[in-house]
Coordinates of C-alpha atoms in Angstrom, one line a residue:
M10 CA 0.4 0.1 0.3
K11 CA 1.2 3.1 -1.1
S12 CA 2.4 5.7 1.8
W13 CA -0.1 9.1 3.1
P14 CA 1.0 11.7 1.9
T15 CA 1.9 13.0 5.7
S16 CA 5.2 13.2 7.9
S17 CA 6.6 10.6 9.7
I18 CA 5.1 9.2 12.9
R19 CA 6.0 11.8 15.3
R20 CA 7.1 11.0 18.6
G21 CA 6.0 13.0 22.6
N22 CA 1.8 13.0 21.0
A23 CA 1.1 14.3 24.4
P24 CA 1.8 17.4 24.3
L25 CA 0.0 17.8 21.3
L26 CA -3.6 16.1 22.5
A27 CA -2.9 17.6 25.5
A28 CA -2.9 21.4 23.5
L29 CA -6.2 20.3 21.9
C30 CA -7.5 19.2 24.6
A31 CA -7.5 23.1 25.7
L32 CA -8.6 24.3 23.1
V33 CA -11.6 22.0 23.1
A34 CA -12.1 23.5 26.9
L35 CA -11.5 27.1 25.2
A36 CA -13.4 27.0 22.2
A37 CA -17.0 25.3 24.5
L38 CA -16.5 28.0 26.9
L39 CA -16.4 29.9 24.1
S40 CA -19.8 28.4 22.8
M41 CA -21.4 28.5 26.3
C42 CA -21.1 33.0 26.8
L43 CA -21.1 34.0 23.5
G44 CA -23.6 35.3 21.8
S45 CA -26.3 37.4 20.8
V46 CA -26.2 37.6 24.3
S47 CA -23.0 37.4 25.8
V48 CA -23.0 35.7 29.4
A49 CA -19.8 36.0 31.6
P50 CA -17.7 33.3 32.8
G51 CA -18.9 32.7 36.0
E52 CA -22.6 32.6 35.5
I53 CA -22.3 29.5 33.6
L54 CA -21.9 26.9 36.3
P55 CA -24.6 27.8 37.7
A56 CA -26.8 27.6 35.6
L57 CA -25.6 24.2 34.7
L58 CA -25.8 23.3 38.4
N59 CA -29.3 25.2 40.0
E60 CA -32.7 25.9 37.8
P61 CA -32.2 28.9 36.2
R62 CA -34.0 31.5 37.3
G63 CA -32.8 34.4 35.5
A64 CA -32.6 35.0 31.1
A65 CA -29.5 34.3 31.0
E66 CA -28.9 31.5 32.9
R67 CA -31.9 29.9 31.5
I68 CA -29.7 30.9 27.8
V69 CA -27.0 28.7 28.9
R70 CA -29.5 25.8 30.2
Y71 CA -31.9 25.5 27.2
A72 CA -30.4 27.0 24.4
R73 CA -26.1 26.6 24.8
L74 CA -25.5 23.5 26.4
P75 CA -27.4 21.2 23.7
R76 CA -25.8 23.8 20.7
T77 CA -21.5 23.1 22.4
C78 CA -22.7 19.8 23.0
A79 CA -23.6 19.4 19.5
C80 CA -21.0 20.1 17.8
L81 CA -18.5 18.5 20.3
L82 CA -20.5 15.9 19.2
A83 CA -20.7 15.4 15.5
G84 CA -17.1 16.9 14.9
S85 CA -15.8 14.2 17.0
A86 CA -17.2 11.8 15.5
L87 CA -17.7 13.1 11.3
A88 CA -14.5 13.0 12.4
V89 CA -12.5 10.2 13.7
S90 CA -15.9 8.9 10.9
G91 CA -13.3 10.2 7.9
A92 CA -10.3 9.3 9.4
V93 CA -12.0 5.8 10.0
I94 CA -12.5 5.8 5.9
Q95 CA -9.4 6.7 4.4
S96 CA -7.7 4.4 6.2
I97 CA -9.5 1.2 4.8
L98 CA -10.0 2.7 1.4
S99 CA -6.7 3.5 1.6
N100 CA -8.2 6.9 0.0
P101 CA -6.9 11.2 1.3
L102 CA -10.4 12.0 -0.7
A103 CA -12.2 10.2 1.0
A104 CA -14.9 11.5 3.5
P105 CA -18.2 10.7 4.8
N106 CA -19.8 14.0 2.6
I107 CA -18.2 12.9 -0.5
I108 CA -18.4 9.3 -0.8
G109 CA -22.5 8.9 0.0
V110 CA -22.1 8.1 3.5
S111 CA -23.9 11.5 5.4
S112 CA -26.2 11.4 2.2
G113 CA -27.7 8.0 3.5
A114 CA -27.8 8.8 6.8
G115 CA -29.8 11.7 5.6
L116 CA -31.9 9.6 3.5
G117 CA -32.4 7.0 6.5
A118 CA -33.5 10.5 8.9
A119 CA -36.0 11.5 6.2
L120 CA -38.0 7.8 5.7
C121 CA -37.6 7.6 9.4
G122 CA -39.2 10.8 9.8
A123 CA -41.7 9.9 7.0
L124 CA -43.3 6.4 8.3
A125 CA -42.6 7.0 12.1
P126 CA -42.3 10.2 13.3
T127 CA -43.2 9.6 16.9
V128 CA -40.2 7.4 17.1
G129 CA -37.4 10.2 17.8
A130 CA -35.5 7.5 19.2
A131 CA -35.2 5.9 15.8
V132 CA -33.9 8.4 13.7
P133 CA -30.0 8.3 14.8
M134 CA -30.6 3.8 13.8
A135 CA -32.1 4.6 10.9
S136 CA -29.2 7.1 9.6
F137 CA -27.3 4.6 11.3
A138 CA -28.4 2.0 8.0
G139 CA -28.6 4.5 5.4
A140 CA -25.0 5.2 6.1
L141 CA -24.0 1.8 6.3
L142 CA -25.6 1.5 3.1
G143 CA -23.3 4.1 1.6
V144 CA -20.1 2.9 3.1
L145 CA -21.1 -1.0 1.7
L146 CA -21.9 0.0 -2.2
V147 CA -18.5 1.8 -2.3
L148 CA -16.9 -0.3 -0.9
F149 CA -18.4 -2.1 -3.6
V150 CA -17.6 -0.5 -6.0
A151 CA -14.4 -0.8 -4.7
E152 CA -13.5 -4.1 -4.4
K153 CA -15.0 -5.1 -7.9
T154 CA -13.3 -2.3 -10.1
G155 CA -9.7 -1.7 -8.6
A156 CA -10.4 2.2 -8.8
S157 CA -8.5 4.7 -8.6
K158 CA -9.0 7.2 -5.7
L159 CA -10.4 10.0 -8.0
T160 CA -12.9 7.3 -9.7
L161 CA -13.9 5.6 -6.2
V162 CA -14.8 9.6 -4.9
L163 CA -16.7 10.1 -8.9
A164 CA -17.7 6.8 -7.9
G165 CA -19.2 8.2 -4.7
A166 CA -20.1 11.4 -5.9
A167 CA -22.6 9.7 -7.8
V168 CA -23.8 7.9 -4.5
S169 CA -24.4 10.9 -2.7
G170 CA -26.3 12.2 -5.8
M171 CA -28.4 8.7 -5.6
F172 CA -29.4 9.5 -2.3
S173 CA -29.9 13.1 -2.6
A174 CA -33.1 12.6 -5.1
A175 CA -33.8 9.8 -2.7
I176 CA -34.3 12.3 -0.3
D177 CA -36.2 14.6 -2.3
A178 CA -38.4 12.1 -2.9
V179 CA -39.5 11.6 0.3
I180 CA -39.8 15.4 1.2
T181 CA -41.9 15.5 -1.7
F182 CA -44.7 13.2 -0.8
V183 CA -44.0 14.0 2.9
P184 CA -43.1 17.7 3.0
D185 CA -43.0 17.5 7.5
A186 CA -40.7 14.4 7.1
L187 CA -38.3 16.3 8.1
N188 CA -38.4 19.5 10.4
G189 CA -35.9 22.6 8.6
Y190 CA -34.9 19.9 5.9
S191 CA -32.8 23.5 4.1
D192 CA -31.6 23.6 7.8
F193 CA -31.0 20.3 7.7
R194 CA -29.2 19.9 4.0
I195 CA -26.9 22.4 5.0
G196 CA -26.3 21.5 8.5
G197 CA -26.6 23.2 11.8
V198 CA -27.3 23.1 15.1
A199 CA -29.1 25.5 16.5
N200 CA -32.8 24.8 18.2
L201 CA -31.6 21.7 19.4
S202 CA -32.0 20.1 22.8
M203 CA -30.7 17.9 25.3
E204 CA -33.0 15.0 24.4
R205 CA -32.7 14.7 20.6
I206 CA -28.6 15.2 21.1
T207 CA -29.0 12.0 23.9
P208 CA -29.6 8.8 21.9
A209 CA -27.1 9.7 18.8
F210 CA -24.9 10.4 22.3
W211 CA -25.0 6.6 23.2
V212 CA -24.3 6.0 19.1
I213 CA -21.3 7.6 19.2
F214 CA -20.2 6.6 22.5
A215 CA -20.2 2.9 21.5
A216 CA -18.7 2.9 18.0
M217 CA -16.3 5.5 20.1
V218 CA -15.2 2.4 22.2
L219 CA -15.3 -0.3 19.5
I220 CA -12.7 1.8 17.6
F221 CA -10.5 2.6 19.7
S222 CA -10.2 -1.0 21.1
L223 CA -9.4 -2.2 17.2
T224 CA -7.1 0.6 16.9
G225 CA -4.2 -2.1 17.0
E226 CA -6.0 -4.4 14.5
L227 CA -6.4 -1.3 12.1
D228 CA -2.5 -0.1 12.4
V229 CA -2.1 -4.1 11.0
L230 CA -4.8 -3.6 8.5
M231 CA -3.0 -0.2 7.6
L232 CA 0.3 -2.0 6.4
G233 CA -1.7 -3.8 3.8
A234 CA -4.2 -6.5 3.2
D235 CA -1.7 -8.9 2.0
T236 CA 0.9 -8.3 4.6
A237 CA -1.8 -7.9 6.9
Q238 CA -3.4 -11.4 6.5
S239 CA 0.2 -12.7 6.0
L240 CA 0.3 -11.8 9.8
G241 CA -3.1 -13.7 10.9
L242 CA -5.8 -10.9 10.3
R243 CA -9.3 -11.7 9.0
V244 CA -9.1 -8.5 6.5
R245 CA -12.6 -8.4 4.6
P246 CA -13.9 -8.9 8.3
L247 CA -12.2 -6.7 10.1
R248 CA -12.6 -4.2 7.4
L249 CA -16.6 -4.6 7.2
V250 CA -16.4 -4.5 11.0
L251 CA -14.7 -1.1 11.2
L252 CA -16.6 0.5 7.9
T253 CA -19.5 0.1 10.1
L254 CA -18.4 1.9 12.9
A255 CA -17.9 4.6 11.2
A256 CA -20.8 4.5 9.8
A257 CA -22.6 4.7 12.4
L258 CA -20.8 7.6 13.7
A259 CA -22.3 9.3 10.2
G260 CA -25.1 8.1 10.9
A261 CA -25.6 9.9 14.9
A262 CA -24.2 12.8 13.5
V263 CA -26.2 13.3 11.1
S264 CA -29.6 12.7 12.8
F265 CA -29.3 16.0 14.7
S266 CA -26.6 18.1 13.1
G267 CA -27.5 17.3 9.1
L268 CA -25.8 17.4 5.8
L269 CA -22.3 19.2 7.4
G270 CA -19.2 18.6 4.9
F271 CA -16.1 18.7 5.2
I272 CA -15.6 18.0 9.1
G273 CA -14.3 14.7 7.6
L274 CA -11.9 15.2 5.4
I275 CA -10.1 18.4 6.5
V276 CA -9.2 17.0 10.3
P277 CA -7.5 14.0 9.5
H278 CA -5.6 15.4 7.4
I279 CA -4.4 17.9 9.5
M280 CA -3.7 15.2 12.5
R281 CA -1.9 12.9 10.1
R282 CA 0.5 15.7 10.0
L283 CA 0.7 16.8 13.4
L284 CA 1.0 13.7 14.7
G285 CA 1.5 10.2 12.3
E286 CA -0.5 7.2 11.0
D287 CA 0.0 5.9 14.4
S288 CA -3.9 4.9 14.4
R289 CA -4.7 5.6 18.4
P290 CA -2.8 9.5 19.2
L291 CA -4.6 9.7 15.8
L292 CA -8.1 9.1 16.4
A293 CA -7.7 11.3 19.4
G294 CA -6.3 13.9 17.4
C295 CA -9.1 13.8 15.6
A296 CA -11.8 13.0 18.1
L297 CA -10.4 16.5 20.1
G298 CA -10.2 18.1 16.5
G299 CA -13.0 17.5 15.4
A300 CA -14.7 19.1 18.0
F301 CA -13.1 21.7 18.1
L302 CA -13.0 22.9 14.5
L303 CA -16.9 22.5 14.8
T304 CA -17.4 24.1 18.1
L305 CA -15.1 27.3 16.5
C306 CA -17.1 27.3 12.7
D307 CA -20.0 27.1 14.9
L308 CA -18.8 30.4 16.8
L309 CA -17.9 31.9 13.4
A310 CA -21.0 31.6 12.1
R311 CA -23.2 33.3 15.1
L312 CA -21.0 36.6 15.4
L313 CA -19.7 37.1 12.4
F314 CA -23.2 38.7 10.9
A315 CA -24.4 39.2 14.3
P316 CA -28.0 39.6 14.9
Y317 CA -28.5 37.8 12.1
E318 CA -27.1 34.4 12.0
L319 CA -25.5 31.6 9.7
P320 CA -26.2 27.9 9.5
V321 CA -22.6 26.5 10.4
G322 CA -22.0 23.9 7.3
I323 CA -22.7 27.2 5.5
V324 CA -19.4 27.8 6.8
L325 CA -17.1 25.0 6.7
S326 CA -18.6 24.6 2.7
L327 CA -16.3 28.0 2.5
A328 CA -13.3 26.2 4.3
G329 CA -13.4 22.5 3.6
G330 CA -14.1 23.8 -0.7
P331 CA -11.0 24.7 -1.0
F332 CA -9.3 22.1 0.6
F333 CA -10.9 20.0 -1.6
I334 CA -9.6 21.7 -4.3
W335 CA -6.1 21.6 -2.8
L336 CA -5.8 17.8 -2.6
L337 CA -7.4 17.3 -6.3
L338 CA -4.4 19.8 -7.4
R339 CA -1.8 17.6 -5.4
Q340 CA -3.5 14.4 -7.0
R341 CA -2.7 15.7 -10.4
G342 CA 0.9 16.8 -9.6
G343 CA 0.9 13.2 -8.5
R344 CA 1.8 13.3 -4.3
V345 CA -1.5 11.7 -4.0
H346 CA -0.8 8.1 -5.9
D347 CA -3.3 5.4 -6.6

């Protein structure tokens, strides 16, 4: 298997991970404090621990806490999902939103909203099923055609287009299947509640635990299928398990945050340059980096045009689009190999 276009594995990753933890904590604090109404940092903890009385305390408890938790959850889930997908497909251009995984999750959420609108807890599982369908279709293309990395991305775009058309069809027949469909398609974390996020949290938590328990096997798998098999690793079942877990992460995130783009592309590339390719620190860095990036972009979406507010998906697309074009140019220049 060809090597990734990154620097060699870095030693002493602990300081970098600690710095990322500090950045995530700072971004979360700013997310709780800043907005159309500013809240002093000293008011945050009392608002979380006690029954809110004043307007600022209610804003913290019922608006900013769910929003901040949603950013942290969705950002970490999408970034880790992207890192796993890139590793399994050996494709630095792969990401949940690019190869149809996010669109598949969106289709699952739309169908759940159309067929079982009163069962809110079923949305993460329906989104997971749609995301898994998307990743299996892409894996089928990869295994059956031996496609190049760029061709695989184009196949993923085709899968994404089909799923998006199916979502539009569901919305056409059942307009209320997805509340705030335009916001869902763009991606956003406004107007959420903790009850809406909680089912997805448990899916993300379980998938994260399982993925981190398989980092040793993932390192062996990154040596190449033939080498991994010669070392006694059951390659095909392991790839399926890891892709299933990646689909669970992406599907759970999409179930409450919509079709957010590019986190699963940008963050793994940055973390590989900072932390190297050892799976455990890389995935930890992706979880922290994704949480930080989405929280930061949500803050920018809130503050740049205050009192008006942009969906965070717009900010991510403005940042991620040029990044993806840059990766394609590197592909053409021969530095990202087939």
